[in-house]
Amino acid sequence: WPRAVETTPEKEIDLAWEWAADCLATTSAVPWSVCIVTTSPQKISIENILSKRPADFPTKAVELTGDYAEKQDTMTVGTMSNVKGFEFSVMIIVGCGIKMLPPPGRTADEHWRDALRLYVAMTRARDQVVMIYSGNASEILTTMNEFIEWETMLQVE
């Protein structure tokens, strides 16, 4: 089942990197088969995700582009729109909260396009899908409520 994980806004990207590191350490996933995706490149940019890669992260990471060539020691970061046509073992999707998916200001009639983009991103994963959000989960996720494993990673101070 896909997993939806709640965290705080400042921890979404950190949690994505933690999840990726854990997948690389505890499963048979190889770096090129792990991808972090943003639902909202305007609010959580690829550059921001890449800049927050931990210094001790075990592999390199690059932006996923149309001419991306799989390199065994390199994982990718992309948007929901640019993962179409690729396949990964693990998809980690950040920005799945109500304030980012669908993007604010989009008409209700356009929400289905974002639902389709999320579906495409989810189906790029062979083994595992993790959707990370802060605040309330997107209505797109809550619509799939019974088909998602829900958990929280909120830290109590």
N, CA and C atoms as an extended XYZ file, in Angstrom:
471
Properties=species:S:1:pos:R:3:atomname:S:1:resname:S:1:resid:I:1 pbc="F F F"
N         0.835       -1.192        0.000 N   TRP     1
C         0.000        0.000        0.000 CA  TRP     1
C         0.872        1.245        0.000 C   TRP     1
N         0.430        2.300       -0.679 N   PRO     2
C         1.152        3.572       -0.550 CA  PRO     2
C         1.078        4.048        0.898 C   PRO     2
N         2.056        4.820        1.293 N   ARG     3
C         2.114        5.325        2.661 CA  ARG     3
C         2.045        6.839        2.621 C   ARG     3
N         1.230        7.420        3.500 N   ALA     4
C         1.159        8.874        3.670 CA  ALA     4
C         1.724        9.184        5.046 C   ALA     4
N         2.709       10.072        5.087 N   VAL     5
C         3.406       10.366        6.334 CA  VAL     5
C         3.278       11.854        6.647 C   VAL     5
N         2.750       12.148        7.825 N   GLU     6
C         2.600       13.530        8.271 CA  GLU     6
C         3.850       13.968        9.027 C   GLU     6
N         4.292       15.181        8.729 N   THR     7
C         5.406       15.782        9.452 CA  THR     7
C         5.162       17.288        9.524 C   THR     7
N         6.139       18.028        9.999 N   THR     8
C         6.017       19.482       10.055 CA  THR     8
C         6.535       20.069        8.741 C   THR     8
N         6.115       21.299        8.399 N   PRO     9
C         6.542       21.897        7.127 CA  PRO     9
C         8.064       21.939        6.959 C   PRO     9
N         8.772       22.260        8.033 N   GLU    10
C        10.228       22.374        7.915 CA  GLU    10
C        10.927       21.018        7.830 C   GLU    10
N        10.198       19.938        8.037 N   LYS    11
C        10.801       18.600        8.030 CA  LYS    11
C        10.472       17.762        6.789 C   LYS    11
N         9.638       18.268        5.888 N   GLU    12
C         9.236       17.457        4.729 CA  GLU    12
C        10.436       16.987        3.913 C   GLU    12
N        11.308       17.899        3.557 N   ILE    13
C        12.466       17.540        2.729 CA  ILE    13
C        13.427       16.658        3.512 C   ILE    13
N        13.675       16.991        4.772 N   ASP    14
C        14.571       16.169        5.599 CA  ASP    14
C        14.055       14.737        5.703 C   ASP    14
N        12.760       14.598        5.905 N   LEU    15
C        12.176       13.267        6.021 CA  LEU    15
C        12.309       12.495        4.710 C   LEU    15
N        12.171       13.185        3.586 N   ALA    16
C        12.340       12.525        2.286 CA  ALA    16
C        13.756       11.957        2.152 C   ALA    16
N        14.757       12.754        2.536 N   TRP    17
C        16.139       12.272        2.469 CA  TRP    17
C        16.371       11.124        3.453 C   TRP    17
N        15.773       11.214        4.635 N   GLU    18
C        15.903       10.121        5.612 CA  GLU    18
C        15.299        8.839        5.056 C   GLU    18
N        14.132        8.970        4.427 N   TRP    19
C        13.461        7.810        3.871 CA  TRP    19
C        14.314        7.204        2.755 C   TRP    19
N        14.863        8.054        1.891 N   ALA    20
C        15.713        7.566        0.800 CA  ALA    20
C        16.937        6.844        1.354 C   ALA    20
N        17.578        7.417        2.358 N   ALA    21
C        18.757        6.791        2.958 CA  ALA    21
C        18.392        5.443        3.563 C   ALA    21
N        17.251        5.382        4.222 N   ASP    22
C        16.816        4.127        4.824 CA  ASP    22
C        16.555        3.069        3.755 C   ASP    22
N        15.935        3.459        2.660 N   CYS    23
C        15.680        2.509        1.565 CA  CYS    23
C        16.987        1.981        0.992 C   CYS    23
N        17.943        2.843        0.845 N   LEU    24
C        19.240        2.420        0.298 CA  LEU    24
C        19.982        1.504        1.265 C   LEU    24
N        19.794        1.739        2.568 N   ALA    25
C        20.518        0.962        3.572 CA  ALA    25
C        19.855       -0.370        3.902 C   ALA    25
N        18.534       -0.437        3.818 N   THR    26
C        17.851       -1.623        4.330 CA  THR    26
C        17.151       -2.461        3.270 C   THR    26
N        17.124       -2.022        2.031 N   THR    27
C        16.469       -2.799        0.979 CA  THR    27
C        17.458       -3.045       -0.145 C   THR    27
N        16.971       -3.678       -1.160 N   SER    28
C        17.834       -3.931       -2.308 CA  SER    28
C        17.803       -2.780       -3.309 C   SER    28
N        17.199       -1.658       -2.926 N   ALA    29
C        17.129       -0.502       -3.829 CA  ALA    29
C        18.532        0.029       -4.115 C   ALA    29
N        18.777        0.302       -5.373 N   VAL    30
C        20.029        0.932       -5.769 CA  VAL    30
C        19.744        2.405       -6.007 C   VAL    30
N        20.757        3.264       -5.889 N   PRO    31
C        20.503        4.708       -5.972 CA  PRO    31
C        19.673        5.160       -7.170 C   PRO    31
N        19.955        4.662       -8.366 N   TRP    32
C        19.204        5.146       -9.520 CA  TRP    32
C        17.735        4.762       -9.474 C   TRP    32
N        17.358        3.845       -8.580 N   SER    33
C        15.962        3.415       -8.517 CA  SER    33
C        15.163        4.137       -7.430 C   SER    33
N        15.750        5.168       -6.835 N   VAL    34
C        15.071        5.956       -5.804 CA  VAL    34
C        14.892        7.381       -6.330 C   VAL    34
N        13.685        7.922       -6.208 N   CYS    35
C        13.410        9.270       -6.709 CA  CYS    35
C        12.585       10.044       -5.689 C   CYS    35
N        12.997       11.281       -5.429 N   ILE    36
C        12.206       12.209       -4.617 CA  ILE    36
C        11.503       13.153       -5.585 C   ILE    36
N        10.199       13.328       -5.396 N   VAL    37
C         9.394       14.147       -6.296 CA  VAL    37
C         8.696       15.243       -5.506 C   VAL    37
N         8.619       16.422       -6.080 N   THR    38
C         7.856       17.516       -5.483 CA  THR    38
C         6.539       17.684       -6.234 C   THR    38
N         5.469       17.898       -5.468 N   THR    39
C         4.166       18.166       -6.081 CA  THR    39
C         4.026       19.640       -6.429 C   THR    39
N         4.845       20.462       -5.803 N   SER    40
C         4.710       21.913       -5.927 CA  SER    40
C         6.081       22.555       -6.108 C   SER    40
N         6.611       22.533       -7.333 N   PRO    41
C         7.953       23.083       -7.565 CA  PRO    41
C         8.083       24.569       -7.222 C   PRO    41
N         6.954       25.292       -7.161 N   GLN    42
C         7.013       26.696       -6.788 CA  GLN    42
C         7.284       26.856       -5.295 C   GLN    42
N         6.809       25.921       -4.489 N   LYS    43
C         6.980       26.022       -3.036 CA  LYS    43
C         8.095       25.121       -2.518 C   LYS    43
N         8.252       23.950       -3.102 N   ILE    44
C         9.340       23.044       -2.742 CA  ILE    44
C        10.073       22.745       -4.043 C   ILE    44
N        11.095       23.536       -4.322 N   SER    45
C        11.783       23.429       -5.605 CA  SER    45
C        12.768       22.259       -5.616 C   SER    45
N        13.068       21.801       -6.806 N   ILE    46
C        14.075       20.755       -6.979 CA  ILE    46
C        15.405       21.230       -6.405 C   ILE    46
N        15.741       22.485       -6.669 N   GLU    47
C        17.006       23.036       -6.166 CA  GLU    47
C        17.048       23.008       -4.641 C   GLU    47
N        15.924       23.333       -4.006 N   ASN    48
C        15.856       23.313       -2.546 CA  ASN    48
C        16.024       21.888       -2.019 C   ASN    48
N        15.361       20.933       -2.665 N   ILE    49
C        15.497       19.536       -2.243 CA  ILE    49
C        16.952       19.095       -2.377 C   ILE    49
N        17.561       19.375       -3.519 N   LEU    50
C        18.954       18.972       -3.737 CA  LEU    50
C        19.899       19.658       -2.753 C   LEU    50
N        19.627       20.918       -2.420 N   SER    51
C        20.513       21.644       -1.504 CA  SER    51
C        20.431       21.113       -0.075 C   SER    51
N        19.339       20.427        0.253 N   LYS    52
C        19.180       19.884        1.606 CA  LYS    52
C        19.636       18.424        1.716 C   LYS    52
N        20.259       17.924        0.668 N   ARG    53
C        20.809       16.565        0.732 CA  ARG    53
C        21.849       16.526        1.836 C   ARG    53
N        21.697       15.616        2.787 N   PRO    54
C        22.656       15.563        3.897 CA  PRO    54
C        24.083       15.317        3.417 C   PRO    54
N        25.029       15.934        4.088 N   ALA    55
C        26.442       15.790        3.704 CA  ALA    55
C        26.891       14.335        3.753 C   ALA    55
N        26.317       13.565        4.653 N   ASP    56
C        26.716       12.162        4.776 CA  ASP    56
C        25.816       11.210        3.986 C   ASP    56
N        25.002       11.757        3.068 N   PHE    57
C        24.124       10.899        2.267 CA  PHE    57
C        24.985        9.976        1.409 C   PHE    57
N        24.618        8.711        1.299 N   PRO    58
C        25.517        7.724        0.687 CA  PRO    58
C        25.717        7.796       -0.825 C   PRO    58
N        24.918        8.613       -1.526 N   THR    59
C        25.067        8.677       -2.979 CA  THR    59
C        24.917       10.107       -3.471 C   THR    59
N        25.198       10.296       -4.748 N   LYS    60
C        24.953       11.571       -5.405 CA  LYS    60
C        23.469       11.670       -5.748 C   LYS    60
N        23.015       12.877       -6.034 N   ALA    61
C        21.635       13.097       -6.467 CA  ALA    61
C        21.641       14.196       -7.516 C   ALA    61
N        20.820       14.025       -8.550 N   VAL    62
C        20.719       14.997       -9.632 CA  VAL    62
C        19.258       15.223       -9.991 C   VAL    62
N        19.017       16.297      -10.724 N   GLU    63
C        17.672       16.576      -11.212 CA  GLU    63
C        17.316       15.608      -12.327 C   GLU    63
N        16.102       15.094      -12.292 N   LEU    64
C        15.606       14.216      -13.345 CA  LEU    64
C        15.218       15.063      -14.545 C   LEU    64
N        15.806       14.758      -15.680 N   THR    65
C        15.496       15.476      -16.919 CA  THR    65
C        15.153       14.452      -17.994 C   THR    65
N        14.678       14.921      -19.107 N   GLY    66
C        14.305       14.042      -20.213 CA  GLY    66
C        15.460       13.238      -20.767 C   GLY    66
N        16.669       13.752      -20.615 N   ASP    67
C        17.830       13.009      -21.130 CA  ASP    67
C        18.603       12.303      -20.017 C   ASP    67
N        17.940       12.097      -18.895 N   TYR    68
C        18.565       11.430      -17.756 CA  TYR    68
C        19.016       10.025      -18.145 C   TYR    68
N        20.240        9.715      -17.839 N   ALA    69
C        20.774        8.363      -18.036 CA  ALA    69
C        21.022        7.773      -16.651 C   ALA    69
N        20.470        6.604      -16.421 N   GLU    70
C        20.622        5.972      -15.117 CA  GLU    70
C        22.093        5.723      -14.803 C   GLU    70
N        22.500        6.181      -13.665 N   LYS    71
C        23.849        5.929      -13.166 CA  LYS    71
C        23.673        5.220      -11.842 C   LYS    71
N        24.298        4.079      -11.672 N   GLN    72
C        24.056        3.262      -10.483 CA  GLN    72
C        24.312        3.967       -9.181 C   GLN    72
N        25.181        4.955       -9.155 N   ASP    73
C        25.520        5.610       -7.891 CA  ASP    73
C        24.809        6.945       -7.702 C   ASP    73
N        23.762        7.209       -8.496 N   THR    74
C        23.098        8.516       -8.454 CA  THR    74
C        21.583        8.353       -8.411 C   THR    74
N        20.950        8.991       -7.420 N   MET    75
C        19.488        9.017       -7.391 CA  MET    75
C        18.987       10.338       -7.974 C   MET    75
N        17.685       10.456       -8.150 N   THR    76
C        17.144       11.630       -8.828 CA  THR    76
C        16.101       12.357       -7.991 C   THR    76
N        15.906       13.629       -8.365 N   VAL    77
C        14.884       14.489       -7.773 CA  VAL    77
C        14.138       15.123       -8.942 C   VAL    77
N        12.815       15.109       -8.896 N   GLY    78
C        12.054       15.661      -10.010 CA  GLY    78
C        10.712       16.215       -9.580 C   GLY    78
N         9.893       16.510      -10.571 N   THR    79
C         8.527       16.976      -10.349 CA  THR    79
C         7.567       15.874      -10.796 C   THR    79
N         6.316       15.999      -10.416 N   MET    80
C         5.331       14.999      -10.843 CA  MET    80
C         5.245       14.949      -12.369 C   MET    80
N         5.420       16.090      -13.012 N   SER    81
C         5.293       16.132      -14.462 CA  SER    81
C         6.459       15.454      -15.176 C   SER    81
N         7.659       15.489      -14.592 N   ASN    82
C         8.782       14.943      -15.353 CA  ASN    82
C         9.165       13.508      -15.010 C   ASN    82
N         8.361       12.803      -14.205 N   VAL    83
C         8.648       11.389      -13.943 CA  VAL    83
C         7.938       10.458      -14.923 C   VAL    83
N         7.026       11.006      -15.686 N   LYS    84
C         6.288       10.184      -16.641 CA  LYS    84
C         7.272        9.485      -17.581 C   LYS    84
N         7.087        8.190      -17.757 N   GLY    85
C         7.947        7.425      -18.646 CA  GLY    85
C         9.129        6.762      -17.956 C   GLY    85
N         9.353        7.077      -16.691 N   PHE    86
C        10.439        6.464      -15.931 CA  PHE    86
C         9.860        5.446      -14.962 C   PHE    86
N        10.720        4.588      -14.456 N   GLU    87
C        10.306        3.621      -13.445 CA  GLU    87
C        11.356        3.589      -12.348 C   GLU    87
N        10.891        3.531      -11.113 N   PHE    88
C        11.771        3.518       -9.945 CA  PHE    88
C        11.299        2.440       -8.987 C   PHE    88
N        12.162        2.002       -8.114 N   SER    89
C        11.747        1.090       -7.045 CA  SER    89
C        10.958        1.861       -6.000 C   SER    89
N        11.460        3.057       -5.678 N   VAL    90
C        10.878        3.854       -4.595 CA  VAL    90
C        10.599        5.271       -5.087 C   VAL    90
N         9.371        5.740       -4.848 N   MET    91
C         9.000        7.129       -5.125 CA  MET    91
C         8.663        7.776       -3.790 C   MET    91
N         9.351        8.876       -3.485 N   ILE    92
C         9.090        9.642       -2.276 CA  ILE    92
C         8.549       10.988       -2.743 C   ILE    92
N         7.302       11.267       -2.432 N   ILE    93
C         6.623       12.449       -2.961 CA  ILE    93
C         6.406       13.441       -1.823 C   ILE    93
N         7.002       14.631       -1.938 N   VAL    94
C         6.849       15.668       -0.917 CA  VAL    94
C         5.836       16.712       -1.395 C   VAL    94
N         5.199       17.380       -0.434 N   GLY    95
C         4.237       18.430       -0.770 CA  GLY    95
C         2.839       17.888       -0.988 C   GLY    95
N         2.461       16.866       -0.249 N   CYS    96
C         1.138       16.250       -0.418 CA  CYS    96
C         0.100       16.814        0.549 C   CYS    96
N         0.376       17.975        1.100 N   GLY    97
C        -0.559       18.630        2.001 CA  GLY    97
C        -1.592       19.449        1.260 C   GLY    97
N        -2.629       19.819        1.963 N   ILE    98
C        -3.753       20.540        1.378 CA  ILE    98
C        -3.346       21.921        0.835 C   ILE    98
N        -2.270       22.497        1.376 N   LYS    99
C        -1.841       23.822        0.923 CA  LYS    99
C        -0.985       23.774       -0.342 C   LYS    99
N        -0.603       22.567       -0.773 N   MET   100
C         0.259       22.452       -1.953 CA  MET   100
C        -0.325       21.607       -3.072 C   MET   100
N        -1.211       20.687       -2.751 N   LEU   101
C        -1.744       19.777       -3.751 CA  LEU   101
C        -3.252       19.717       -3.612 C   LEU   101
N        -4.010       20.256       -4.545 N   PRO   102
C        -3.574       21.003       -5.718 CA  PRO   102
C        -3.051       22.390       -5.337 C   PRO   102
N        -2.312       23.006       -6.248 N   PRO   103
C        -1.766       24.326       -5.937 CA  PRO   103
C        -2.860       25.340       -5.609 C   PRO   103
N        -2.592       26.235       -4.656 N   PRO   104
C        -3.587       27.259       -4.314 CA  PRO   104
C        -3.957       28.102       -5.543 C   PRO   104
N        -5.202       28.472       -5.603 N   GLY   105
C        -5.655       29.317       -6.705 CA  GLY   105
C        -6.164       28.545       -7.903 C   GLY   105
N        -5.937       27.264       -7.934 N   ARG   106
C        -6.420       26.449       -9.042 CA  ARG   106
C        -7.911       26.222       -8.858 C   ARG   106
N        -8.662       26.321       -9.941 N   THR   107
C       -10.112       26.122       -9.839 CA  THR   107
C       -10.415       24.659       -9.520 C   THR   107
N       -11.554       24.453       -8.900 N   ALA   108
C       -11.958       23.091       -8.525 CA  ALA   108
C       -12.047       22.183       -9.751 C   ALA   108
N       -12.422       22.753      -10.886 N   ASP   109
C       -12.515       21.953      -12.110 CA  ASP   109
C       -11.158       21.457      -12.598 C   ASP   109
N       -10.092       22.065      -12.136 N   GLU   110
C        -8.738       21.669      -12.549 CA  GLU   110
C        -8.073       20.698      -11.585 C   GLU   110
N        -8.697       20.409      -10.448 N   HIS   111
C        -8.103       19.518       -9.448 CA  HIS   111
C        -7.830       18.124      -10.008 C   HIS   111
N        -8.650       17.686      -10.942 N   TRP   112
C        -8.477       16.352      -11.499 CA  TRP   112
C        -7.140       16.215      -12.220 C   TRP   112
N        -6.624       17.302      -12.801 N   ARG   113
C        -5.311       17.237      -13.473 CA  ARG   113
C        -4.199       16.924      -12.469 C   ARG   113
N        -4.288       17.543      -11.287 N   ASP   114
C        -3.283       17.267      -10.255 CA  ASP   114
C        -3.437       15.854       -9.703 C   ASP   114
N        -4.661       15.379       -9.606 N   ALA   115
C        -4.889       13.996       -9.180 CA  ALA   115
C        -4.275       13.029      -10.192 C   ALA   115
N        -4.411       13.327      -11.462 N   LEU   116
C        -3.807       12.477      -12.495 CA  LEU   116
C        -2.277       12.523      -12.438 C   LEU   116
N        -1.716       13.705      -12.210 N   ARG   117
C        -0.251       13.811      -12.083 CA  ARG   117
C         0.258       12.993      -10.895 C   ARG   117
N        -0.476       13.074       -9.772 N   LEU   118
C        -0.087       12.284       -8.607 CA  LEU   118
C        -0.193       10.798       -8.921 C   LEU   118
N        -1.244       10.408       -9.602 N   TYR   119
C        -1.408        9.001       -9.984 CA  TYR   119
C        -0.230        8.537      -10.842 C   TYR   119
N         0.142        9.342      -11.816 N   VAL   120
C         1.287        8.988      -12.669 CA  VAL   120
C         2.548        8.838      -11.818 C   VAL   120
N         2.793        9.778      -10.910 N   ALA   121
C         3.980        9.698      -10.048 CA  ALA   121
C         3.933        8.434       -9.193 C   ALA   121
N         2.776        8.111       -8.647 N   MET   122
C         2.646        6.925       -7.805 CA  MET   122
C         2.908        5.650       -8.601 C   MET   122
N         2.444        5.617       -9.829 N   THR   123
C         2.587        4.402      -10.632 CA  THR   123
C         3.979        4.255      -11.233 C   THR   123
N         4.859        5.196      -10.992 N   ARG   124
C         6.247        5.057      -11.441 CA  ARG   124
C         7.036        4.155      -10.486 C   ARG   124
N         6.464        3.843       -9.334 N   ALA   125
C         7.147        3.033       -8.315 CA  ALA   125
C         6.774        1.567       -8.462 C   ALA   125
N         7.789        0.725       -8.465 N   ARG   126
C         7.544       -0.716       -8.502 CA  ARG   126
C         7.265       -1.269       -7.111 C   ARG   126
N         7.967       -0.750       -6.098 N   ASP   127
C         7.930       -1.376       -4.786 CA  ASP   127
C         7.325       -0.530       -3.673 C   ASP   127
N         7.597        0.765       -3.675 N   GLN   128
C         7.180        1.567       -2.529 CA  GLN   128
C         6.871        3.002       -2.940 C   GLN   128
N         5.765        3.523       -2.391 N   VAL   129
C         5.380        4.929       -2.571 CA  VAL   129
C         5.206        5.541       -1.193 C   VAL   129
N         5.884        6.663       -0.969 N   VAL   130
C         5.753        7.408        0.281 CA  VAL   130
C         5.345        8.826       -0.079 C   VAL   130
N         4.231        9.287        0.480 N   MET   131
C         3.753       10.643        0.227 CA  MET   131
C         3.855       11.415        1.540 C   MET   131
N         4.630       12.481        1.525 N   ILE   132
C         4.901       13.245        2.741 CA  ILE   132
C         4.119       14.555        2.698 C   ILE   132
N         3.493       14.882        3.818 N   TYR   133
C         2.713       16.117        3.883 CA  TYR   133
C         2.849       16.742        5.267 C   TYR   133
N         2.523       18.028        5.317 N   SER   134
C         2.451       18.724        6.608 CA  SER   134
C         1.083       19.385        6.698 C   SER   134
N         0.638       19.619        7.926 N   GLY   135
C        -0.711       20.148        8.113 CA  GLY   135
C        -1.716       19.064        7.791 C   GLY   135
N        -2.746       19.414        7.069 N   ASN   136
C        -3.743       18.427        6.657 CA  ASN   136
C        -3.336       17.810        5.324 C   ASN   136
N        -3.643       16.548        5.153 N   ALA   137
C        -3.364       15.871        3.886 CA  ALA   137
C        -4.236       16.467        2.790 C   ALA   137
N        -3.728       16.446        1.577 N   SER   138
C        -4.490       16.911        0.425 CA  SER   138
C        -5.787       16.123        0.301 C   SER   138
N        -6.812       16.777       -0.216 N   GLU   139
C        -8.081       16.087       -0.449 CA  GLU   139
C        -7.896       14.941       -1.446 C   GLU   139
N        -6.890       15.037       -2.287 N   ILE   140
C        -6.618       13.949       -3.232 CA  ILE   140
C        -6.206       12.691       -2.460 C   ILE   140
N        -5.400       12.857       -1.420 N   LEU   141
C        -5.005       11.718       -0.587 CA  LEU   141
C        -6.180       11.211        0.243 C   LEU   141
N        -6.920       12.128        0.846 N   THR   142
C        -8.012       11.690        1.717 CA  THR   142
C        -9.104       10.962        0.933 C   THR   142
N        -9.219       11.248       -0.350 N   THR   143
C       -10.167       10.521       -1.196 CA  THR   143
C        -9.766        9.051       -1.300 C   THR   143
N        -8.457        8.785       -1.229 N   MET   144
C        -7.936        7.411       -1.300 CA  MET   144
C        -7.729        6.819        0.093 C   MET   144
N        -8.317        7.401        1.091 N   ASN   145
C        -8.082        7.077        2.499 CA  ASN   145
C        -7.953        5.583        2.798 C   ASN   145
N        -8.890        4.789        2.329 N   GLU   146
C        -8.888        3.374        2.691 CA  GLU   146
C        -7.803        2.566        1.971 C   GLU   146
N        -7.109        3.173        1.014 N   PHE   147
C        -6.074        2.477        0.262 CA  PHE   147
C        -4.668        2.971        0.598 C   PHE   147
N        -4.550        3.727        1.678 N   ILE   148
C        -3.278        4.311        2.090 CA  ILE   148
C        -2.984        3.920        3.529 C   ILE   148
N        -1.730        3.623        3.820 N   GLU   149
C        -1.292        3.458        5.208 CA  GLU   149
C        -0.905        4.837        5.721 C   GLU   149
N        -1.523        5.272        6.786 N   TRP   150
C        -1.295        6.601        7.339 CA  TRP   150
C        -0.386        6.500        8.561 C   TRP   150
N         0.560        7.422        8.660 N   GLU   151
C         1.384        7.498        9.871 CA  GLU   151
C         1.838        8.932       10.100 C   GLU   151
N         2.296        9.177       11.284 N   THR   152
C         2.768       10.519       11.626 CA  THR   152
C         4.200       10.455       12.095 C   THR   152
N         4.967       11.458       11.734 N   MET   153
C         6.344       11.595       12.164 CA  MET   153
C         6.534       12.956       12.825 C   MET   153
N         5.482       13.433       13.482 N   LEU   154
C         5.553       14.707       14.181 CA  LEU   154
C         6.400       14.512       15.423 C   LEU   154
N         7.307       15.428       15.640 N   GLN   155
C         8.165       15.335       16.827 CA  GLN   155
C         7.567       16.128       17.963 C   GLN   155
N         7.470       15.493       19.088 N   VAL   156
C         6.953       16.155       20.282 CA  VAL   156
C         8.134       16.754       21.018 C   VAL   156
N         8.086       18.062       21.253 N   GLU   157
C         9.187       18.764       21.932 CA  GLU   157
C         8.998       18.692       23.425 C   GLU   157
